[in-house]
Coordinates of C-alpha atoms in Angstrom, one line a residue:
M1 CA 0.0 0.0 0.0
T2 CA 1.4 3.4 -1.0
A3 CA 2.0 5.7 1.9
R4 CA -0.2 8.8 2.0
P5 CA 1.7 12.1 1.5
I6 CA 1.7 15.2 3.5
A7 CA 0.5 17.9 1.1
V8 CA 1.4 21.6 1.3
V9 CA -1.0 23.7 -0.6
G10 CA 0.7 26.9 -1.7
A11 CA 4.1 27.1 -3.2
S12 CA 4.7 30.3 -1.3
A13 CA 7.3 31.4 1.3
A14 CA 5.1 29.8 4.0
G15 CA 4.6 26.7 1.9
L16 CA 8.3 26.3 1.1
A17 CA 9.2 26.8 4.8
A18 CA 6.7 24.2 5.8
A19 CA 8.1 21.7 3.2
E20 CA 11.7 22.2 4.2
T21 CA 10.8 21.9 7.9
L22 CA 8.9 18.7 7.3
R23 CA 12.1 17.1 5.8
R24 CA 14.4 18.6 8.4
S25 CA 12.2 17.3 11.2
G26 CA 12.3 13.7 9.9
W27 CA 9.3 13.3 7.5
R28 CA 10.5 10.5 5.1
G29 CA 7.2 9.8 3.4
P30 CA 5.8 11.4 0.2
L31 CA 5.7 15.2 0.2
T32 CA 3.6 17.1 -2.3
L33 CA 3.9 20.8 -2.8
I34 CA 1.1 22.4 -4.8
G35 CA 1.2 25.8 -6.4
E36 CA -1.4 27.5 -8.5
E37 CA 1.2 29.6 -10.3
P38 CA 3.6 28.0 -12.8
H39 CA 6.6 29.6 -11.0
L40 CA 9.0 28.1 -8.5
P41 CA 8.5 29.6 -5.0
Y42 CA 9.5 33.3 -5.0
D43 CA 9.7 36.2 -2.7
R44 CA 6.7 38.7 -2.9
P45 CA 7.9 41.9 -1.1
P46 CA 10.3 42.8 -4.0
L47 CA 7.4 42.7 -6.5
S48 CA 6.3 46.3 -5.6
K49 CA 9.9 47.6 -5.2
Q50 CA 13.0 46.1 -6.9
L51 CA 11.2 44.1 -9.6
L52 CA 8.7 46.8 -10.4
H53 CA 11.6 49.3 -10.7
G54 CA 13.5 47.0 -13.0
A55 CA 16.5 46.7 -10.7
W56 CA 15.9 42.9 -10.3
E57 CA 14.8 40.3 -12.7
P58 CA 12.5 37.4 -11.8
E59 CA 15.3 34.9 -11.2
K60 CA 16.5 37.0 -8.3
L61 CA 13.2 36.6 -6.5
R62 CA 13.4 32.8 -6.5
L63 CA 13.5 31.4 -3.0
R64 CA 15.1 28.2 -4.2
T65 CA 16.4 26.9 -7.6
E66 CA 15.4 23.5 -9.0
E67 CA 18.7 22.2 -7.9
Q68 CA 18.2 23.4 -4.3
L69 CA 14.7 21.8 -4.2
A70 CA 15.9 18.4 -5.4
P71 CA 17.1 17.1 -2.0
L72 CA 13.5 17.6 -0.7
D73 CA 12.3 14.9 -3.1
L74 CA 9.1 16.8 -3.7
D75 CA 6.1 15.8 -5.8
L76 CA 6.0 19.4 -7.1
R77 CA 2.7 20.4 -8.7
L78 CA 3.1 23.8 -10.2
G79 CA 0.3 25.3 -12.2
T80 CA -2.1 23.2 -10.2
R81 CA -5.2 24.5 -8.3
A82 CA -6.6 23.0 -5.1
T83 CA -10.3 23.2 -5.6
G84 CA -11.7 21.2 -2.7
L85 CA -10.9 19.6 0.7
D86 CA -12.8 16.9 2.5
V87 CA -11.7 17.4 6.1
A88 CA -12.9 14.1 7.5
T89 CA -10.8 12.1 5.1
R90 CA -8.0 14.7 4.5
T91 CA -8.6 14.4 0.8
L92 CA -7.7 17.2 -1.6
T93 CA -9.3 17.8 -5.0
L94 CA -6.9 19.2 -7.5
D95 CA -8.0 21.0 -10.7
G96 CA -11.6 19.9 -10.1
T97 CA -11.0 16.2 -10.8
E98 CA -7.9 14.6 -9.2
R99 CA -8.3 13.2 -5.6
L100 CA -5.3 13.2 -3.3
A101 CA -5.7 11.4 0.0
C102 CA -3.2 12.8 2.5
A103 CA -1.7 11.9 5.9
G104 CA -1.7 15.6 6.7
I105 CA -2.2 19.0 5.0
I106 CA -0.7 22.4 5.4
I107 CA -2.6 25.2 3.7
A108 CA -0.5 28.2 2.7
T109 CA -2.5 29.7 -0.1
G110 CA -2.0 33.3 0.9
V111 CA -4.3 36.0 -0.3
A112 CA -5.8 37.3 -3.6
A113 CA -5.9 40.9 -4.7
R114 CA -9.1 42.7 -4.4
T115 CA -10.2 44.6 -7.5
L116 CA -13.0 46.9 -8.8
P117 CA -16.0 45.9 -10.9
G118 CA -15.1 45.6 -14.6
A119 CA -11.4 46.3 -14.0
D120 CA -10.2 43.0 -15.4
R121 CA -11.8 43.8 -18.8
L122 CA -9.8 46.9 -19.3
T123 CA -6.4 47.6 -20.9
G124 CA -4.1 49.5 -18.6
V125 CA -5.7 48.5 -15.3
H126 CA -3.6 46.3 -13.1
T127 CA -3.4 44.6 -9.7
L128 CA -0.1 43.7 -8.0
R129 CA -0.1 40.4 -6.2
T130 CA 1.7 37.9 -8.3
L131 CA 4.9 37.8 -10.3
D132 CA 3.0 38.0 -13.6
D133 CA 1.0 41.0 -12.2
A134 CA 4.3 42.8 -11.4
L135 CA 5.8 42.0 -14.8
A136 CA 2.7 43.2 -16.6
L137 CA 2.7 46.5 -14.7
R138 CA 6.5 46.9 -15.1
G139 CA 6.1 46.4 -18.8
R140 CA 4.0 49.6 -19.0
L141 CA 6.1 51.6 -16.6
T142 CA 9.4 50.8 -18.3
K143 CA 8.3 50.7 -21.9
G144 CA 9.2 54.3 -22.6
G145 CA 7.5 57.6 -22.2
T146 CA 5.8 59.2 -19.2
R147 CA 2.8 57.4 -17.9
Q148 CA -0.2 59.0 -16.1
L149 CA -0.5 56.5 -13.3
V150 CA -3.4 56.5 -10.9
I151 CA -3.1 54.2 -7.9
V152 CA -6.4 53.4 -6.3
G153 CA -5.6 52.7 -2.6
N154 CA -3.2 54.4 -0.3
G155 CA -2.1 51.5 1.9
V156 CA 1.4 50.0 2.0
L157 CA 1.3 48.5 -1.5
G158 CA -0.1 51.7 -3.1
C159 CA 2.5 53.8 -1.4
E160 CA 5.4 51.6 -2.4
A161 CA 4.3 51.4 -6.0
A162 CA 3.9 55.2 -6.0
A163 CA 7.5 55.7 -4.8
V164 CA 8.8 53.4 -7.6
A165 CA 6.8 55.1 -10.3
R166 CA 8.0 58.5 -9.3
E167 CA 11.6 57.3 -9.3
L168 CA 10.9 56.2 -12.9
G169 CA 9.7 59.6 -13.8
H170 CA 6.0 59.0 -14.2
E171 CA 3.1 61.3 -13.1
V172 CA 1.5 59.7 -10.1
T173 CA -1.8 60.3 -8.4
V174 CA -2.8 58.2 -5.3
V175 CA -6.5 57.9 -4.4
G176 CA -7.5 56.8 -0.9
I177 CA -10.7 56.7 1.1
E178 CA -8.7 57.7 4.1
E179 CA -7.1 61.2 4.0
T180 CA -3.7 60.0 5.3
P181 CA -1.7 57.3 3.6
M182 CA -1.4 54.0 5.5
A183 CA -3.3 55.5 8.4
A184 CA -5.2 52.2 9.1
A185 CA -1.9 50.4 9.5
V186 CA 0.4 52.9 11.2
G187 CA -1.8 55.8 12.5
T188 CA -2.1 59.4 11.4
D189 CA 1.3 60.8 12.7
V190 CA 3.3 58.3 10.7
G191 CA 0.9 58.6 7.8
T192 CA 1.3 62.3 7.8
L193 CA 5.1 61.9 7.6
L194 CA 4.6 59.6 4.6
A195 CA 2.2 62.0 3.0
E196 CA 4.7 64.8 3.2
E197 CA 7.4 62.6 1.7
H198 CA 5.3 61.6 -1.2
R199 CA 4.1 65.2 -1.9
A200 CA 7.8 66.4 -1.8
R201 CA 8.6 63.9 -4.5
G202 CA 5.7 65.1 -6.7
V203 CA 3.0 62.6 -5.9
R204 CA -0.6 63.9 -5.9
L205 CA -2.7 62.6 -3.0
V206 CA -6.5 62.6 -3.5
T207 CA -9.1 61.6 -1.0
G208 CA -12.2 59.9 -2.4
A209 CA -14.0 56.8 -3.5
V210 CA -13.7 55.4 -7.1
D211 CA -16.9 55.2 -9.0
G212 CA -15.5 53.7 -12.3
F213 CA -13.3 54.2 -15.3
D214 CA -13.5 56.2 -18.5
T215 CA -12.2 54.3 -21.6
T216 CA -11.7 54.5 -25.3
P217 CA -14.3 52.8 -27.5
A218 CA -11.8 50.0 -28.2
G219 CA -8.5 48.8 -26.9
P220 CA -5.3 47.5 -28.5
A221 CA -5.4 44.1 -30.1
D222 CA -3.2 42.6 -27.5
G223 CA -5.2 44.0 -24.5
P224 CA -8.2 42.5 -22.7
G225 CA -10.5 45.4 -23.7
P226 CA -10.9 49.1 -24.0
Q227 CA -8.0 51.3 -22.9
V228 CA -8.5 53.2 -19.6
T229 CA -8.3 57.0 -20.0
A230 CA -9.5 58.2 -16.6
V231 CA -10.5 57.2 -13.1
R232 CA -13.9 58.6 -12.0
L233 CA -14.5 59.6 -8.4
A234 CA -17.8 59.2 -6.7
D235 CA -18.3 63.0 -6.1
G236 CA -20.2 63.4 -9.3
G237 CA -19.5 66.7 -10.9
T238 CA -17.0 68.5 -8.7
P239 CA -13.7 69.6 -10.1
G240 CA -11.1 66.8 -10.2
S241 CA -13.8 64.1 -10.2
R242 CA -12.0 62.6 -13.2
L243 CA -8.4 61.8 -12.9
P244 CA -6.6 61.3 -16.3
A245 CA -4.9 58.0 -16.5
D246 CA -3.4 55.7 -19.1
T247 CA -2.3 53.2 -16.4
V248 CA -4.2 52.3 -13.2
L249 CA -3.0 50.2 -10.3
V250 CA -5.8 48.9 -8.1
A251 CA -4.3 48.4 -4.6
I252 CA -7.3 48.2 -2.4
G253 CA -6.2 45.3 -0.2
S254 CA -6.6 41.6 -0.4
R255 CA -8.8 38.7 0.6
P256 CA -7.7 35.4 2.0
A257 CA -7.6 32.6 -0.6
V258 CA -10.1 30.4 1.0
D259 CA -12.9 30.2 -1.6
W260 CA -12.0 26.6 -2.4
L261 CA -12.4 25.6 1.3
T262 CA -16.2 24.8 1.4
D263 CA -16.2 22.0 4.0
P264 CA -18.5 23.2 6.9
A265 CA -16.0 21.8 9.4
L266 CA -13.7 24.8 8.6
D267 CA -14.3 28.4 9.6
T268 CA -13.1 30.7 6.8
T269 CA -14.2 34.0 8.2
D270 CA -11.3 36.4 7.4
G271 CA -8.9 33.6 6.7
L272 CA -8.7 30.0 7.8
R273 CA -9.5 29.9 11.5
C274 CA -6.9 27.9 13.6
D275 CA -6.1 27.3 17.2
A276 CA -2.9 28.4 18.9
Y277 CA -1.0 25.5 17.2
C278 CA -2.0 26.6 13.7
A279 CA -4.4 23.7 13.4
A280 CA -7.7 24.2 11.6
A281 CA -8.9 20.6 12.1
P282 CA -7.2 17.3 13.0
G283 CA -4.3 16.8 10.6
I284 CA -5.0 20.1 8.8
Y285 CA -2.9 23.2 9.5
A286 CA -2.4 26.6 8.0
A287 CA 0.4 29.1 7.7
G288 CA 1.1 32.6 6.3
D289 CA -1.3 35.2 5.1
V290 CA -4.3 32.8 4.9
A291 CA -4.1 31.7 8.6
R292 CA -6.1 33.4 11.4
W293 CA -5.0 31.8 14.6
D294 CA -5.2 32.3 18.4
H295 CA -2.1 34.3 19.3
P296 CA -1.3 33.3 22.9
G297 CA 0.4 36.7 23.7
H298 CA -2.5 38.8 22.5
G299 CA -5.4 36.6 23.6
R300 CA -7.4 36.9 20.3
P301 CA -7.3 35.5 16.8
L302 CA -4.9 37.4 14.5
R303 CA -4.0 37.2 10.8
F304 CA -0.8 38.8 9.5
E305 CA 0.2 39.6 5.9
H306 CA 3.8 39.9 6.7
R307 CA 6.8 38.2 5.1
M308 CA 8.6 37.1 8.3
N309 CA 5.4 35.7 9.7
A310 CA 4.9 33.5 6.7
T311 CA 8.2 31.7 7.1
E312 CA 8.0 31.4 10.9
Q313 CA 4.4 30.1 10.8
G314 CA 5.2 27.6 8.0
M315 CA 7.9 26.1 10.2
A316 CA 5.7 26.1 13.2
A317 CA 2.8 24.4 11.4
A318 CA 5.0 21.7 10.0
R319 CA 6.5 20.8 13.4
N320 CA 3.1 20.8 15.0
L321 CA 1.6 18.6 12.3
L322 CA 4.4 16.1 12.6
A323 CA 3.9 16.1 16.4
E324 CA 0.2 15.4 16.0
L325 CA 0.8 12.6 13.5
A326 CA 3.4 11.0 15.7
A327 CA 1.0 11.1 18.7
D328 CA -1.7 9.5 16.6
G329 CA 0.4 6.5 15.5
P330 CA 3.2 5.4 13.2
T331 CA 4.3 8.0 10.7
G332 CA 7.0 8.4 8.1
T333 CA 9.3 9.9 10.7
E334 CA 10.5 6.7 12.6
D335 CA 14.2 7.2 13.3
G336 CA 14.3 6.5 17.0
T337 CA 13.9 10.1 18.0
P338 CA 11.0 10.9 20.4
A339 CA 8.3 13.1 18.8
Q340 CA 8.3 16.6 20.0
E341 CA 5.1 18.0 21.6
R342 CA 3.1 20.6 19.8
R343 CA 3.9 24.2 20.7
P344 CA 1.8 27.3 20.5
F345 CA 2.8 29.8 17.8
A346 CA 3.4 33.2 19.5
P347 CA 5.7 35.3 17.2
V348 CA 6.5 39.0 17.6
P349 CA 5.2 40.4 14.3
Y350 CA 7.6 42.3 12.2
F351 CA 7.1 44.2 9.0
W352 CA 9.0 46.8 6.9
S353 CA 8.3 49.1 4.0
D354 CA 10.8 50.9 1.7
Q355 CA 9.6 54.1 0.1
Y356 CA 12.2 56.2 -1.6
D357 CA 15.2 56.0 0.7
L358 CA 12.9 55.9 3.8
K359 CA 12.8 52.5 5.6
I360 CA 9.9 51.9 8.0
Q361 CA 10.2 49.0 10.5
A362 CA 7.6 47.9 13.0
Y363 CA 7.3 45.2 15.7
G364 CA 4.1 44.0 17.2
L365 CA 0.7 45.2 16.3
T366 CA 0.3 48.7 14.9
A367 CA -3.2 48.3 13.3
G368 CA -6.3 48.5 15.6
A369 CA -4.6 50.5 18.3
D370 CA -6.7 52.6 20.7
R371 CA -3.7 54.7 21.7
V372 CA -0.8 56.0 19.8
E373 CA 2.1 58.3 20.9
T374 CA 5.1 59.5 19.0
P375 CA 7.9 60.3 21.4
V376 CA 10.2 61.0 18.4
R377 CA 8.8 63.1 15.6
D378 CA 11.4 64.9 13.6
R379 CA 9.9 65.6 10.2
A380 CA 12.8 67.7 9.0
G381 CA 15.2 64.9 9.8
R382 CA 12.7 62.3 8.5
R383 CA 12.8 60.5 11.9
I384 CA 9.8 59.1 13.8
L385 CA 9.1 56.6 16.6
A386 CA 5.6 55.6 17.4
L387 CA 4.2 53.5 20.3
Y388 CA 0.9 51.7 19.8
G389 CA -1.4 50.6 22.7
R390 CA -4.5 48.5 23.1
E391 CA -6.6 48.1 26.3
G392 CA -3.9 49.6 28.5
R393 CA -0.9 47.7 27.1
A394 CA 1.7 48.5 24.6
V395 CA 1.3 46.2 21.6
G396 CA 3.4 47.7 18.8
V397 CA 6.3 50.0 18.0
L398 CA 7.3 51.6 14.7
A399 CA 10.4 53.5 13.7
A400 CA 11.9 55.2 10.7
G401 CA 15.2 57.1 10.4
L402 CA 16.6 55.8 13.7
P403 CA 20.0 54.0 14.2
P404 CA 19.7 50.2 13.7
R405 CA 20.8 49.5 17.3
Q406 CA 17.9 51.5 18.6
I407 CA 15.4 49.9 16.3
R408 CA 16.5 46.4 17.3
A409 CA 16.1 47.4 21.0
L410 CA 12.5 48.3 20.4
R411 CA 11.5 44.6 19.8
A412 CA 11.9 43.7 23.5
V413 CA 9.4 46.5 24.4
V414 CA 6.5 44.7 22.7
A415 CA 7.7 41.0 22.7
D416 CA 5.2 40.6 25.6
P417 CA 2.6 43.3 25.8
L418 CA 3.7 45.6 28.7
P419 CA 1.6 48.0 30.7
W420 CA 1.5 51.3 28.8
E421 CA 3.6 53.4 31.3
E422 CA 6.2 50.7 31.7
A423 CA 6.6 50.5 27.9
R424 CA 6.9 54.3 27.6
E425 CA 9.8 54.3 30.1
R426 CA 11.6 51.5 28.3
I427 CA 11.1 53.4 25.0
A428 CA 12.6 56.5 26.5
A429 CA 15.6 54.5 27.8
A430 CA 16.1 52.9 24.5
T431 CA 16.1 56.2 22.5
A432 CA 18.3 57.9 25.1
A433 CA 20.9 55.2 24.7
G434 CA 21.5 56.3 21.1

């Protein structure tokens, strides 16, 4: 009888980390890595920065080459979609027909870009989530001539793409529902600093909701449809309600890639709901952007779309899956080593954003804070430090323009949420140390 494989759904950073950890931790049985895209696992953060700019080519984004993947002895299924999962039998459906019965499953399908009605039928309108998305947009921005680029959405992705487009010499307008860029993620003080930086570089910032697009009667032969000529705002007839554009980036956020998970045993509200061990059901785990799990340190379910979390959670999910399988009975890991116990996954979240020559770094939770203070706010020197609190405790810290030693010291302040006043004192000591 052929042994059942462990299947990792998602050839992403999280999925690759899970597959490699399974092998390192002793899994000797079949191991299947399934990816919807035709590409080898690649790094996503450079899509909106180095790749879009043209400084990097796609090969530099690869997390592993074919030669580096060979020792994993993978059943590598690229260009393959998982279209269903039977939880009780741990059976995947692939491309609507193939059935794959598994010993265990790790879901690392990430997120999909949100878009606007009708946008996918227009030439010149793009999203930016996949390598192919980035290459298509780069093709327009580096083809020659000055583009009139309108970016719909002033979150992290929209701001990063705006910085790249301005560096390439294009006319850039960023439209956001919120007046301050990235305010939902970092607060108004940090967002105001970013707004000033973008305006100083020539980016036009507009507040408003998008109502639709103006187009030419017909598009180019090699395009999906009519060519976009303007972005319409919902304010009707006021001046500036139409923003001229020959290229549009829709950067209005993402949604967890869980549409294929229809088994009622799974909770797919804002991602795949998991316990503190990253388990969504017996033998079924999740990692990365798609996972919403009980964070032990914060006492509530969280979901992070951060690069470092993807790798760390992929590793944790793999180890906990193997521990569960070993506890349930014989597995493909028999080597005389006692199985480790499952451990809760309790990371200190970390994210960064590069815009122009400004590097923003944050530890902990910056979104959803009910209190924000900025003990360092030097706009002329492009330096800022912000502390974020929730329910009387400090849960996040963000810095830009500070020395690396100071920024590293900030992590300890929010590794375990501290009472607000204690965190303020430690922040003051860390910044005074220089």
